[in-house]
Short mmCIF file of C-alpha atoms and ligand atoms in Angstrom, two decimals:
data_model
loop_
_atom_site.label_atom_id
_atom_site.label_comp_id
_atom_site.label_asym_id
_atom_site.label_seq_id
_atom_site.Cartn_x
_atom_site.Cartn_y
_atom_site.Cartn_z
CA UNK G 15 0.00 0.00 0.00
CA UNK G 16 1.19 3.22 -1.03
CA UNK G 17 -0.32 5.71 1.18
CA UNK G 18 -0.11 8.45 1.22
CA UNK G 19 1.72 8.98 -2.36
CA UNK G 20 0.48 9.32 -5.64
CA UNK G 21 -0.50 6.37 -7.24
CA UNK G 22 -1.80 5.63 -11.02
CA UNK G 23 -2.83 2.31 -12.60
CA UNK G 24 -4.96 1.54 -15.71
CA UNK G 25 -8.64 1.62 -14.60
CA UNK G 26 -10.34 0.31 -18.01
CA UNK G 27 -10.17 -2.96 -19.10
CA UNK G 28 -6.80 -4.72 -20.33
CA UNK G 29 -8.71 -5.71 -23.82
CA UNK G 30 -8.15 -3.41 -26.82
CA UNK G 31 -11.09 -0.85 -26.95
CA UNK G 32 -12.31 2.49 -28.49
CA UNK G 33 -10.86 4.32 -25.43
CA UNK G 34 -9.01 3.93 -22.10
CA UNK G 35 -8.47 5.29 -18.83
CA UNK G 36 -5.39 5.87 -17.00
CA UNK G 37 -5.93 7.21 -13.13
CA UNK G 38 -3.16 9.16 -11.23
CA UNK G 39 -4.66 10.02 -7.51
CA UNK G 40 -2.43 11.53 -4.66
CA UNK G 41 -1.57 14.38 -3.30
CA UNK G 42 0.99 15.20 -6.59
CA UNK G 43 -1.79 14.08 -9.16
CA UNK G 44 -1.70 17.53 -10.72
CA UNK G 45 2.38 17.86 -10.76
CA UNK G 46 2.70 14.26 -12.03
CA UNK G 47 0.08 15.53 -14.67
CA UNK G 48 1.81 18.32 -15.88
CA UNK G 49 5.11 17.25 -16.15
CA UNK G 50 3.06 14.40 -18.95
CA UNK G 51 0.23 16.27 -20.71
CA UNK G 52 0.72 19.56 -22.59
CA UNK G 53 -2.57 21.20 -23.31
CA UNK G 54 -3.88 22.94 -26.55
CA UNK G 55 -4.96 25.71 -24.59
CA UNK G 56 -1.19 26.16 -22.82
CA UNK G 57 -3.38 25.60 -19.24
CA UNK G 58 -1.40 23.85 -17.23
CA UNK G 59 -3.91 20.72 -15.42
CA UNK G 60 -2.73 22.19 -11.86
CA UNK G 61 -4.56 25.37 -12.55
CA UNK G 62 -7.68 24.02 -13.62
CA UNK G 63 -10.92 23.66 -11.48
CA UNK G 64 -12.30 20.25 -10.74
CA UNK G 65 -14.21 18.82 -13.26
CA UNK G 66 -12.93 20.44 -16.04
CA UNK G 67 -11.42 18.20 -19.26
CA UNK G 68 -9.02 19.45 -21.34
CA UNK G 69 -7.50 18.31 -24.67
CA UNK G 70 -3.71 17.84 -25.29
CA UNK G 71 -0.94 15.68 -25.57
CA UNK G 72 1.29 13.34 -23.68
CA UNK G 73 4.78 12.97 -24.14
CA UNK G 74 7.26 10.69 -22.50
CA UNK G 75 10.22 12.37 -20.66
CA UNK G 76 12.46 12.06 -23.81
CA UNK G 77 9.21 14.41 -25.23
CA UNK G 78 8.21 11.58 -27.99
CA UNK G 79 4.74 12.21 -28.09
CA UNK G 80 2.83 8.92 -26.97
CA UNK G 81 -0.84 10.16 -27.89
CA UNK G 82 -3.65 12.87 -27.61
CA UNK G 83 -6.12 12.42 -25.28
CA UNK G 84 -8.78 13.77 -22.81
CA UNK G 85 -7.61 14.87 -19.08
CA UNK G 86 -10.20 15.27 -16.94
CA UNK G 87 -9.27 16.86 -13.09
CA UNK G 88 -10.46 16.36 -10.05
CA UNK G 89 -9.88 18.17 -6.99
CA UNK G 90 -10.04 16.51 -3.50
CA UNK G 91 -12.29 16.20 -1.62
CA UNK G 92 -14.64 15.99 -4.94
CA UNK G 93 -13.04 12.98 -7.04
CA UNK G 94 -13.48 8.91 -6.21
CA UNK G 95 -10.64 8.49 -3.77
CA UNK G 96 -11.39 12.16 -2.05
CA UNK G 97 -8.09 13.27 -3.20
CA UNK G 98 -6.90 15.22 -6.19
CA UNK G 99 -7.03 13.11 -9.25
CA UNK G 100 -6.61 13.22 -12.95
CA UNK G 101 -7.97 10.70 -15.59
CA UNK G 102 -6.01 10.32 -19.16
CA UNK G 103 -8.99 9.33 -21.86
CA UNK G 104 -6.21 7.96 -24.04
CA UNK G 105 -6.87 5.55 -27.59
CA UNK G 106 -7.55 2.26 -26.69
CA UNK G 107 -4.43 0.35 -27.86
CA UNK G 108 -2.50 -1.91 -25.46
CA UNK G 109 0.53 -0.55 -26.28
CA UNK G 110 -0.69 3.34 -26.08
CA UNK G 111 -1.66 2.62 -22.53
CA UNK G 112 1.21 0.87 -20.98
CA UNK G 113 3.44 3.73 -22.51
CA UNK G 114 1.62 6.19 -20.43
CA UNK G 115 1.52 4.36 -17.64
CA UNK G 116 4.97 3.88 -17.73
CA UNK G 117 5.57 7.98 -18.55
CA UNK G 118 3.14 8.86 -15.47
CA UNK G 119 5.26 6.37 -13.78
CA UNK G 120 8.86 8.12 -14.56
CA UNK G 121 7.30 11.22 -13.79
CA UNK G 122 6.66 10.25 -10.45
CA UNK G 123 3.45 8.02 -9.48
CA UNK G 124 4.34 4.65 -7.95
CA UNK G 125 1.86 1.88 -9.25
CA UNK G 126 -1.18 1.44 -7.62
CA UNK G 127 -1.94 -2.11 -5.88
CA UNK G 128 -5.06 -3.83 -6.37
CA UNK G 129 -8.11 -2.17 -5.33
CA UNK G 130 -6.04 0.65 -3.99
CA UNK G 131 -8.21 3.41 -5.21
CA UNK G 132 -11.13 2.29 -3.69
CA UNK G 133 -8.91 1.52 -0.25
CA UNK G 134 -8.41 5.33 -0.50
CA UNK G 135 -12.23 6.45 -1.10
CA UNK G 136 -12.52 4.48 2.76
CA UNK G 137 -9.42 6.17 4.18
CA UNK G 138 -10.67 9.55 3.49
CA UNK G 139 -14.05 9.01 4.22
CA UNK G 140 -15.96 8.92 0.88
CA UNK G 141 -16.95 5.07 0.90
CA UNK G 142 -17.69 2.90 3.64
CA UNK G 143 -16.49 -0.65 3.69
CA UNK G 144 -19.61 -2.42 3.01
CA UNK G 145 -20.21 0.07 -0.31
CA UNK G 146 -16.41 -0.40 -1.12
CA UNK G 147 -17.12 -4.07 -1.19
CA UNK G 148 -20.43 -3.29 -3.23
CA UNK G 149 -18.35 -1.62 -5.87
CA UNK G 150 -16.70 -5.15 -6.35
CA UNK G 151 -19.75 -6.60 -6.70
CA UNK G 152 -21.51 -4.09 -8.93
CA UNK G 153 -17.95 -4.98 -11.61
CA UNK G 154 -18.67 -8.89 -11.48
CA UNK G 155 -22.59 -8.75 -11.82
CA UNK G 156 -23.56 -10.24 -14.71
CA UNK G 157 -27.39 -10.25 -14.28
CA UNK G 158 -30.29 -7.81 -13.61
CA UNK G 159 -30.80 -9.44 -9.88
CA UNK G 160 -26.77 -9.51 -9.44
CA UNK G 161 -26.92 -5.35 -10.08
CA UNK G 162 -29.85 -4.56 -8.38
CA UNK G 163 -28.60 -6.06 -5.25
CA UNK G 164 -24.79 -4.48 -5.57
CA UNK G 165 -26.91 -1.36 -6.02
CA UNK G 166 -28.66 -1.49 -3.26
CA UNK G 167 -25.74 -2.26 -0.64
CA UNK G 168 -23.91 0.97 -2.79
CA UNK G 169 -26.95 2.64 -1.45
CA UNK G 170 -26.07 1.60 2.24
CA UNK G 171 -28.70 -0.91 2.96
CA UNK G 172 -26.34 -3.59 4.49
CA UNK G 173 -24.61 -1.00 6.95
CA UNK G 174 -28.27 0.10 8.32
CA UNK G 175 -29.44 -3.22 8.47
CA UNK G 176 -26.13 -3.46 10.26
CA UNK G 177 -25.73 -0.39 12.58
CA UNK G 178 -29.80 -1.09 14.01
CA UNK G 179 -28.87 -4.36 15.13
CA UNK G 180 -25.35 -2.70 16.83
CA UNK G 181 -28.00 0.19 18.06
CA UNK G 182 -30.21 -2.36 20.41
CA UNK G 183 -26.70 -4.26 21.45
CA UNK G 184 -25.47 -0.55 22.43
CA UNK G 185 -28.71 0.58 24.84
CA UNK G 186 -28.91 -3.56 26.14
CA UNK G 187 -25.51 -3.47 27.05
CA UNK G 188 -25.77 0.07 28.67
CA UNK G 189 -29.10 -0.68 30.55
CA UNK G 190 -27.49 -4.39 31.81
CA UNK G 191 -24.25 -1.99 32.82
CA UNK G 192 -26.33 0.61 34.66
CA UNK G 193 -28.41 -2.29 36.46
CA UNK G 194 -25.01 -3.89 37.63
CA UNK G 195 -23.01 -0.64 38.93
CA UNK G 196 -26.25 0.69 40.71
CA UNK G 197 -28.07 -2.13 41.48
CA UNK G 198 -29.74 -0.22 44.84
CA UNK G 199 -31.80 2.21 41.90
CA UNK G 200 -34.75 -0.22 42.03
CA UNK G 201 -37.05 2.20 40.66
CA UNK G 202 -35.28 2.37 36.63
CA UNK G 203 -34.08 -1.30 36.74
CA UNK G 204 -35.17 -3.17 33.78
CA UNK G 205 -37.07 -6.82 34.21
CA UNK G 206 -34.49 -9.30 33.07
CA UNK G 207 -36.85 -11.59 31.41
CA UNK G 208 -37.18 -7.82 29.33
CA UNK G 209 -33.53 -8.09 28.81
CA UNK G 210 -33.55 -11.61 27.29
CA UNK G 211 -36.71 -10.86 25.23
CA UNK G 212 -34.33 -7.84 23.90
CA UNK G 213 -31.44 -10.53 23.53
CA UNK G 214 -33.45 -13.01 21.19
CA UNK G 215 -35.17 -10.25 18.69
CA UNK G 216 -31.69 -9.37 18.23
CA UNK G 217 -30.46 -12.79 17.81
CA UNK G 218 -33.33 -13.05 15.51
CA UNK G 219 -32.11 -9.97 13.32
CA UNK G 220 -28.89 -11.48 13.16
CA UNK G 221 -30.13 -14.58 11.89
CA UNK G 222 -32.26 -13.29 9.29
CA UNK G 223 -28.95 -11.14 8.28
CA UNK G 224 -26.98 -14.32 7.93
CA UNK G 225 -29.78 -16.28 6.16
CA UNK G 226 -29.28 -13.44 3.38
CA UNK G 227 -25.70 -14.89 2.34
CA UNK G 228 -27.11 -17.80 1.13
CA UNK G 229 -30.23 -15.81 -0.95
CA UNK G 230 -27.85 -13.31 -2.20
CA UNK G 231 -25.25 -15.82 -4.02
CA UNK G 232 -28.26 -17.23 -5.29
CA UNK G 233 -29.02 -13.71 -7.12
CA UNK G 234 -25.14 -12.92 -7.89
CA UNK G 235 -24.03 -16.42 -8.45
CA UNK G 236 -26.93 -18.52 -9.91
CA UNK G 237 -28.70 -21.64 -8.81
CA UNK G 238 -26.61 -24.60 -9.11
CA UNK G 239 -28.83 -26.77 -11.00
CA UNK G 240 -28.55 -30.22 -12.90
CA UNK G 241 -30.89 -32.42 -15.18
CA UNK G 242 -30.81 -36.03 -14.16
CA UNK G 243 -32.52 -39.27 -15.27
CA UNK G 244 -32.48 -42.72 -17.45
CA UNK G 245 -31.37 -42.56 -20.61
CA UNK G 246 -33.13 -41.89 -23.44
CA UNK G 247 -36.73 -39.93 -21.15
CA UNK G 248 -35.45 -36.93 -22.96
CA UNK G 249 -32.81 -35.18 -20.85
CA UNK G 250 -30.50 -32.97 -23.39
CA UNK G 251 -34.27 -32.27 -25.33
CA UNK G 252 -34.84 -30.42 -21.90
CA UNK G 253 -31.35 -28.72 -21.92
CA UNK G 254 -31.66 -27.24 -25.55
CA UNK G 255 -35.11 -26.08 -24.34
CA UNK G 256 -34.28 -24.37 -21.39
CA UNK G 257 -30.94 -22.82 -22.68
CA UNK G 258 -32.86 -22.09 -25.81
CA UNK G 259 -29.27 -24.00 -27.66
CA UNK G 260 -28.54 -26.47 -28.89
CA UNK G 261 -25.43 -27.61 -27.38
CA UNK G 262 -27.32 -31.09 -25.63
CA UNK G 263 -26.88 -33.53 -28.81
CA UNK G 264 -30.31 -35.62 -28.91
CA UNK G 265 -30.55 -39.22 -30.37
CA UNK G 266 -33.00 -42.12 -30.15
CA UNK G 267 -29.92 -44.24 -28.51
CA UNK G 268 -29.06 -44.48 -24.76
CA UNK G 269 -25.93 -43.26 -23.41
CA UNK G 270 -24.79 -40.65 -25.82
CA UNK G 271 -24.18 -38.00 -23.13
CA UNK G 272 -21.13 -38.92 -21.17
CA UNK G 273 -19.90 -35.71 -20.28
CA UNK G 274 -21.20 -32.76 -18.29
CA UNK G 275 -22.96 -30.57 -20.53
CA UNK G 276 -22.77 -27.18 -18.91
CA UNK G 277 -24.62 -23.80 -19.66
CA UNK G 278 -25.81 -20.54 -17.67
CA UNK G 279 -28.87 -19.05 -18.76
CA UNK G 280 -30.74 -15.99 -17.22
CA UNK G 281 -34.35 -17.17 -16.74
CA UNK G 282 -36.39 -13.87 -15.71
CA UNK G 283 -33.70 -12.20 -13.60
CA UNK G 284 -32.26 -15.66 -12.22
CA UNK G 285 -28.94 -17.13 -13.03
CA UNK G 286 -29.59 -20.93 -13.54
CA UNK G 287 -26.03 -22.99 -13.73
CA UNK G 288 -27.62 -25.83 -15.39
CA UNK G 289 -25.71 -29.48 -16.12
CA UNK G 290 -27.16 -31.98 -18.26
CA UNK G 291 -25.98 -35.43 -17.50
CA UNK G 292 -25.06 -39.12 -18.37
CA UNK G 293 -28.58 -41.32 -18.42
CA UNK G 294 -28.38 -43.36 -14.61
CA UNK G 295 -28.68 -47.02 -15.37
CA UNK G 296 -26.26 -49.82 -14.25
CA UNK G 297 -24.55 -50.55 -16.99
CA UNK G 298 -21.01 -53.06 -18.12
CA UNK G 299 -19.45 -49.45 -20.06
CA UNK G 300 -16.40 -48.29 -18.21
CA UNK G 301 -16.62 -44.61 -20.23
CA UNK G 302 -20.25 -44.44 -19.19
CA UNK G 303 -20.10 -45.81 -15.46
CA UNK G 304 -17.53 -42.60 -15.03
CA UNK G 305 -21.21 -40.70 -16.54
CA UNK G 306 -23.17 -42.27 -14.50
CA UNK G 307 -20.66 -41.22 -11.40
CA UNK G 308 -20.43 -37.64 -12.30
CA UNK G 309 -24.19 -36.96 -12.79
CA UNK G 310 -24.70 -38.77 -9.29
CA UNK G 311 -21.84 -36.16 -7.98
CA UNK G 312 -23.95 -33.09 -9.62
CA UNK G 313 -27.02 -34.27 -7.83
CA UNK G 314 -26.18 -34.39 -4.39
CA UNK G 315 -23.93 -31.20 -4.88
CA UNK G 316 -26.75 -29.01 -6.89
CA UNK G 317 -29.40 -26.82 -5.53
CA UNK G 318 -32.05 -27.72 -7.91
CA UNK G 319 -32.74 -31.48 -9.72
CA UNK G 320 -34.37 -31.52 -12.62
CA UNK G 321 -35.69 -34.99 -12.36
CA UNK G 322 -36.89 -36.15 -16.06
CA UNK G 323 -39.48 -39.16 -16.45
CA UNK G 324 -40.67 -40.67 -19.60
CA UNK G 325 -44.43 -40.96 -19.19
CA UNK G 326 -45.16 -43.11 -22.53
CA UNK G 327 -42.86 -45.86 -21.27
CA UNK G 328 -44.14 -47.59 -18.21
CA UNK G 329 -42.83 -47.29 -15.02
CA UNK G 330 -40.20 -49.77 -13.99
CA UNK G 331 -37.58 -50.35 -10.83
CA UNK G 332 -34.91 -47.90 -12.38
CA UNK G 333 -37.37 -45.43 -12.36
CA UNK G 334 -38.65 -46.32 -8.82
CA UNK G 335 -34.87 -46.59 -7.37
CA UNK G 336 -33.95 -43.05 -8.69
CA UNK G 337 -36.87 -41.46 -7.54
CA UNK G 338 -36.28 -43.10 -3.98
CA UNK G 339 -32.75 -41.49 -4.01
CA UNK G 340 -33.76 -38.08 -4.91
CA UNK G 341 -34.56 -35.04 -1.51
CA UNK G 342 -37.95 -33.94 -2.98
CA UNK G 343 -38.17 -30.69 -1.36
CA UNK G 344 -35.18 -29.50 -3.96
CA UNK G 345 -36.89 -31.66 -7.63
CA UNK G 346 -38.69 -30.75 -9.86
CA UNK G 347 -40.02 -33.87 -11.39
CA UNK G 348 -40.37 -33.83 -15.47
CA UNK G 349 -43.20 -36.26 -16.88
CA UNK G 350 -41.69 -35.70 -20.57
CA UNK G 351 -43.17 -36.78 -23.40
CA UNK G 352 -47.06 -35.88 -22.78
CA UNK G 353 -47.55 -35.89 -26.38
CA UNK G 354 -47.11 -39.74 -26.69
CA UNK G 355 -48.98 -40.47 -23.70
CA UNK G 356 -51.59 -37.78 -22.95
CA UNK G 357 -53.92 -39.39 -20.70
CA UNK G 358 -51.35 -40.73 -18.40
CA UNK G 359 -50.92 -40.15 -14.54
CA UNK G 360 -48.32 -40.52 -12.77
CA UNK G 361 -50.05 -41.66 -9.32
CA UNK G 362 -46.74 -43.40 -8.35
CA UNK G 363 -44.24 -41.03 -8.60
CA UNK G 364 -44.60 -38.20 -5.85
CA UNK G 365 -43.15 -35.56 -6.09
CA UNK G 366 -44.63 -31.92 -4.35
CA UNK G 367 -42.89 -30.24 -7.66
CA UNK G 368 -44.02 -31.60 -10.68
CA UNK G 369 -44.53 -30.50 -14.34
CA UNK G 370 -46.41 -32.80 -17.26
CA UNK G 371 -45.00 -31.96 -20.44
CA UNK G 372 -43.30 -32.32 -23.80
CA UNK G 373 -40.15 -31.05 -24.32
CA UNK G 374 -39.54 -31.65 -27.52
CA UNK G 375 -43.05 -29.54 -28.41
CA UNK G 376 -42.99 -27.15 -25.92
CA UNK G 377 -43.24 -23.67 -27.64
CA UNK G 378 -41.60 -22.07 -25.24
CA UNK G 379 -39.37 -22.64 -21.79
CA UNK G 380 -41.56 -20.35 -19.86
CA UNK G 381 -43.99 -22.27 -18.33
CA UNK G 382 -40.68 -24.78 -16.71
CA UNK G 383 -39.13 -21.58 -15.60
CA UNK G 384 -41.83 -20.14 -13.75
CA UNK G 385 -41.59 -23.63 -11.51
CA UNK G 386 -37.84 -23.30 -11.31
CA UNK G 387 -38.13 -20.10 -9.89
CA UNK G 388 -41.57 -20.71 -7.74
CA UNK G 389 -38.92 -23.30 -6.48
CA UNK G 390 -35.29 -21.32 -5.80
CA UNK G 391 -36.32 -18.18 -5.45
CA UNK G 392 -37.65 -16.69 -1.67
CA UNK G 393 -39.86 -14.16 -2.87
CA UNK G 394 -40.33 -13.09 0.53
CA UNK G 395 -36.40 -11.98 0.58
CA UNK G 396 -36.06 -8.00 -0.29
CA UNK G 397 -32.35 -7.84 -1.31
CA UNK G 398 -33.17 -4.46 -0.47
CA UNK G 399 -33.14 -4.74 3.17
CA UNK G 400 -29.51 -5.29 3.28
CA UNK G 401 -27.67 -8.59 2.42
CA UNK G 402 -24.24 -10.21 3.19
CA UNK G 403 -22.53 -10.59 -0.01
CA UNK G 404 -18.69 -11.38 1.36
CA UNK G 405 -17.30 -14.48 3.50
CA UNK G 406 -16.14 -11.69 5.87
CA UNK G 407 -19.29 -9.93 6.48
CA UNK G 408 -20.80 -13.41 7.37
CA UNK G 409 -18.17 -14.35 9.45
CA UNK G 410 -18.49 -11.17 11.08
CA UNK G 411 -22.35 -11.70 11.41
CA UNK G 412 -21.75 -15.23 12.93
CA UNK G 413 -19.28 -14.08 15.61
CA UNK G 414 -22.06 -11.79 16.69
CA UNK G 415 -24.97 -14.21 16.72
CA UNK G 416 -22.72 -16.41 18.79
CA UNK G 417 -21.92 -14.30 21.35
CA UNK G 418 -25.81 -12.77 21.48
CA UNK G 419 -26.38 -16.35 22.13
CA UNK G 420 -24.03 -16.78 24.91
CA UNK G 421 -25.60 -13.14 26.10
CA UNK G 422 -29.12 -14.66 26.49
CA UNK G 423 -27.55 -17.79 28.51
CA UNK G 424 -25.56 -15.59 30.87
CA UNK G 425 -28.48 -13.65 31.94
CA UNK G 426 -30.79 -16.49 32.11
CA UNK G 427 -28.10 -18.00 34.62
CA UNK G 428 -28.10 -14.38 36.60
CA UNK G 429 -24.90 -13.70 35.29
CA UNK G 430 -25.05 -9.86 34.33
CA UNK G 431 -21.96 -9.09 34.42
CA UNK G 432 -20.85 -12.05 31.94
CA UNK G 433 -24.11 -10.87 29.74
CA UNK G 434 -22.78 -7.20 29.16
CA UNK G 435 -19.28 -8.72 28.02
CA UNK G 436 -20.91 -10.97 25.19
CA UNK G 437 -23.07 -7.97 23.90
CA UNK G 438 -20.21 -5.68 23.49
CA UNK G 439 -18.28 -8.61 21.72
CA UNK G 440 -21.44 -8.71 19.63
CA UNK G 441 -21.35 -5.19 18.81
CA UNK G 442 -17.14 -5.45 18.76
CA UNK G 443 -17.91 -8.19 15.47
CA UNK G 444 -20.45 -6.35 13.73
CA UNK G 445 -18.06 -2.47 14.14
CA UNK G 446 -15.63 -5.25 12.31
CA UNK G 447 -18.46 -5.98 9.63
CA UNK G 448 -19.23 -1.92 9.20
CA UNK G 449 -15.08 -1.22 9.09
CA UNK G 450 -15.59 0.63 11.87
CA UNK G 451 -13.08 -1.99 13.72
CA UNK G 452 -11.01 -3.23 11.60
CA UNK G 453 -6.87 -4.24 10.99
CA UNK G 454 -4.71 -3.73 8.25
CA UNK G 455 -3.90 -7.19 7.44
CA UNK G 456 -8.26 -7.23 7.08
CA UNK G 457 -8.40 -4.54 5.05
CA UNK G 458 -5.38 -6.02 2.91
CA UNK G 459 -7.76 -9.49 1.88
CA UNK G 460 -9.99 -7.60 1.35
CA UNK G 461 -8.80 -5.29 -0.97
CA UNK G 462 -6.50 -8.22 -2.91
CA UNK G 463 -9.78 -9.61 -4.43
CA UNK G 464 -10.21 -6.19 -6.25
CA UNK G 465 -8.36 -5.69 -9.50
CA UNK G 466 -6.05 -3.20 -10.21
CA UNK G 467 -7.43 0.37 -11.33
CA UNK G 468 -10.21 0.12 -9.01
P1 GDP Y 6 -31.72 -38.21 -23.09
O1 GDP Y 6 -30.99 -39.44 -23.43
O2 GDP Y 6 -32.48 -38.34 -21.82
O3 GDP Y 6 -30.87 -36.98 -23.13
O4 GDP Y 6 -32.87 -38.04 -24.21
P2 GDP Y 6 -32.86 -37.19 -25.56
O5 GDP Y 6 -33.15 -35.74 -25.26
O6 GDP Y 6 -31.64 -37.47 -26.36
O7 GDP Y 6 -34.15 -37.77 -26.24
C1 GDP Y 6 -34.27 -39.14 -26.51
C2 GDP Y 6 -35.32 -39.33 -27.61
O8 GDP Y 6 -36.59 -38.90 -27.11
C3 GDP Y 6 -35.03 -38.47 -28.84
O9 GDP Y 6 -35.39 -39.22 -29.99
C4 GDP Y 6 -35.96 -37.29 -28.66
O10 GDP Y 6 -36.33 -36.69 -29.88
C5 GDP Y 6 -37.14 -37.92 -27.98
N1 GDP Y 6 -37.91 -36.99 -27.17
C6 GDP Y 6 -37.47 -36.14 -26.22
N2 GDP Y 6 -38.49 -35.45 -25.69
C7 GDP Y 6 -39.61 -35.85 -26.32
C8 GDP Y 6 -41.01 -35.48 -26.23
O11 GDP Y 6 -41.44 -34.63 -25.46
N3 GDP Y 6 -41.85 -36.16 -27.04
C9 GDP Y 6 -41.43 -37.11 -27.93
N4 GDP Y 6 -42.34 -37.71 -28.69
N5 GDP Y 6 -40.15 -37.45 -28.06
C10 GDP Y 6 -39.24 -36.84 -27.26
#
């Protein structure tokens, strides 16, 4: 970490593009600037107001001109980090921007470490930690849901959902403080079964907070889904439907898919990570017993099965057998093939999530991907409210819940004393959630996962 000098780093993307931006930020920004860019105008970027762009050239320090480009200034407080910046729109080329990188560099800006930029925006006050971690999340969304929810913890609604929860810990701990050190005041002395009904709404919160890890990867990750069953009841038909490709090759003879088929497809908002797999049947093939394996592996380790039946064949012990093996509450059960055998039921086969249908007529997916996500997604969970999106956060979250837990148990034992200890540890692990507590080596994981630029 370079604090506190002047730092500059490529901020666009490494690909070749129209345009890209190279960041200088520190307290020399405007120096480092000047001694690089030449204006048409003759201004010199130091005596420029903040927000201003101005066209010229930059030159390396043996004056070869490198390119012409767009330098927009900054002034601290007013710029991302909070201190004085400048931003080179340069040409796109690879080569164009390591050259002024490197003359920006020679001129006097050390290189900027991974996510450094955004380390300085929380140093100086302009981001907290949960939005700086948001900003990482907003660059790797790749779907509607993914954004929204990055937005929305940009916005702050993790740290409120946050700093209420530390709010109650704060007065409980204070009110189980004041009880102990003047325990003669009868008259203001709050009921302890009062204190523990506190204790567990909080515990409650804190839950709830935790339980939004899991619902939030589903919305920036996907749903880990696969689509399992004998061969031949129509499997990869299914696959081309739902991912609307044809990558799932379909033939009337069993055991053609051997390997994972794999494909991510955004079904309304919702990132589905869908396999299609080897038909499961015993079977004397070596190449397709390592199938069979694999697609066994993808069950027990996806969120969703996509369990497909072939209703114009009847039911036999294969079928029963892999039904047996399958957790209902996370299958959907596919009676394929309705067009061949449209008065059939299927009274055998329960399954609470169930669709009767023919893949390889269905006009559209939509009607399967309304059950998928009647299935995945909690459509009671408001990714507004504030959710956990980092490993940290949670493990912050946890620490808390477990020591709001060992709160309750002190003062149900009459132990007070021990009680006010555990809430402030509770509050200690969520200021280390907020940033508000935090070490260097903390902040230094956390900022490794950004890239550099940012
Ligand atoms: P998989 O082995 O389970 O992947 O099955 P496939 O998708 O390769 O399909 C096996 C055979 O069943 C192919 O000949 C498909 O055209 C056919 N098939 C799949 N779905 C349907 C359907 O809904 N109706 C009918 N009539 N045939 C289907």
């Amino acid at each position: 970490m370079n604090l506190p000098g002047t730092i500059a780093a490529v901020a666009s993307s490494a690909i070749r593009s129209a345009i890209s931006v190279v960041r200088i930020s520190g307290k020399d920004a405007f120096s480092i600037a000047d001694k690089v860019f030449t204006g048409i105008s003759g201004k010199k970027l130091s005596a420029c107001p903040g927000f201003t762009a101005r066209l010229g050239k930059i030159c390396d320090n043996k004056n070869k001109e490198i390119d012409e480009v767009i330098a927009t200034v900054y002034r601290a407080p007013k710029s991302y980090t909070g201190e004085d910046s400048v931003e080179f729109s340069c040409h796109g080329g690879e080569f164009i921007v390591k050259r002024i990188l490197e003359a920006v560099i020679n001129a006097g800006a050390g290189i900027a470490q991974p996510g450094e930029f955004t380390r300085r925006a929380v140093m100086s006050g302009k981001l907290t930690l949960t939005q700086a971690e948001a900003v990482n999340e907003m660059i790797c969304a790749q779907n509607d849901s993914a954004h929204n929810a990055a937005l929305s913890q940009y916005d702050g609604a993790l740290l409120r959902r946050i700093n209420s929860i530390k709010t109650k810990l704060a007065r409980l701990s204070a009110e189980i403080t004041a009880d102990l050190e003047f325990p003669e005041d009868d008259i203001d002395r709050t009921d302890i079964s009062v204190k523990i009904e506190k204790l567990h709404t909080i515990k409650s919160q804190l839950e709830e907070t935790i339980a939004s890890y899991d619902q939030g990867a589903v919305l920036r990750k996907g749903v880990p889904a696969v689509i399992a069953g004998k061969p031949n009841v129509g499997k990869s038909t299914l696959m081309n439907l739902i991912t609307q490709k044809n990558k799932s090759i379909i033939t009337e003879y069993a055991g053609t898919t051997r390997d994972i088929i794999e494909e991510t497809v955004d079904i309304g908002g919702l990132l589905l990570n869908i396999a299609d797999t080897a038909g499961i049947r015993e079977t004397g093939d070596d190449i397709e017993k390592i199938g069979v394996g694999l697609a066994r592996k993808r069950i027990s380790d996806s969120q969703l099965v996509i369990a497909v039946f072939d209703v114009s064949e009847p039911l036999d012990s294969e079928d029963f057998d892999f039904a047996a093996k399958l957790d209902k509450t996370r299958t959907l059960a596919v009676f394929n093939k309705s067009d061949l055998a449209p008065q059939a039921k299927i009274t055998r086969l329960e399954f609470e999530h169930h669709i009767y249908m023919s893949a390889a007529n269905a006009e559209s997916p939509d009607e399967l991907y309304r059950k998928i996500s009647e299935m995945v997604v909690d459509r009671e969970f408001d990714p507004d409210s504030g959710i956990i999106f980092s490993l940290r956060q949670l493990e912050c979250a946890k620490r808390a819940s477990v020591s709001a837990a060992e709160a309750v148990f002190a003062l149900e034992s009459g132990l007070e004393d021990a009680a006010a200890v555990c809430t402030e540890t509770a509050a200690a692990a969520l200021m280390e959630l907020t940033g508000e507590r935090i070490t260097e080596t903390i902040l230094d994981e956390i900022f490794s996962k950004f890239c550099i630029g940012k």
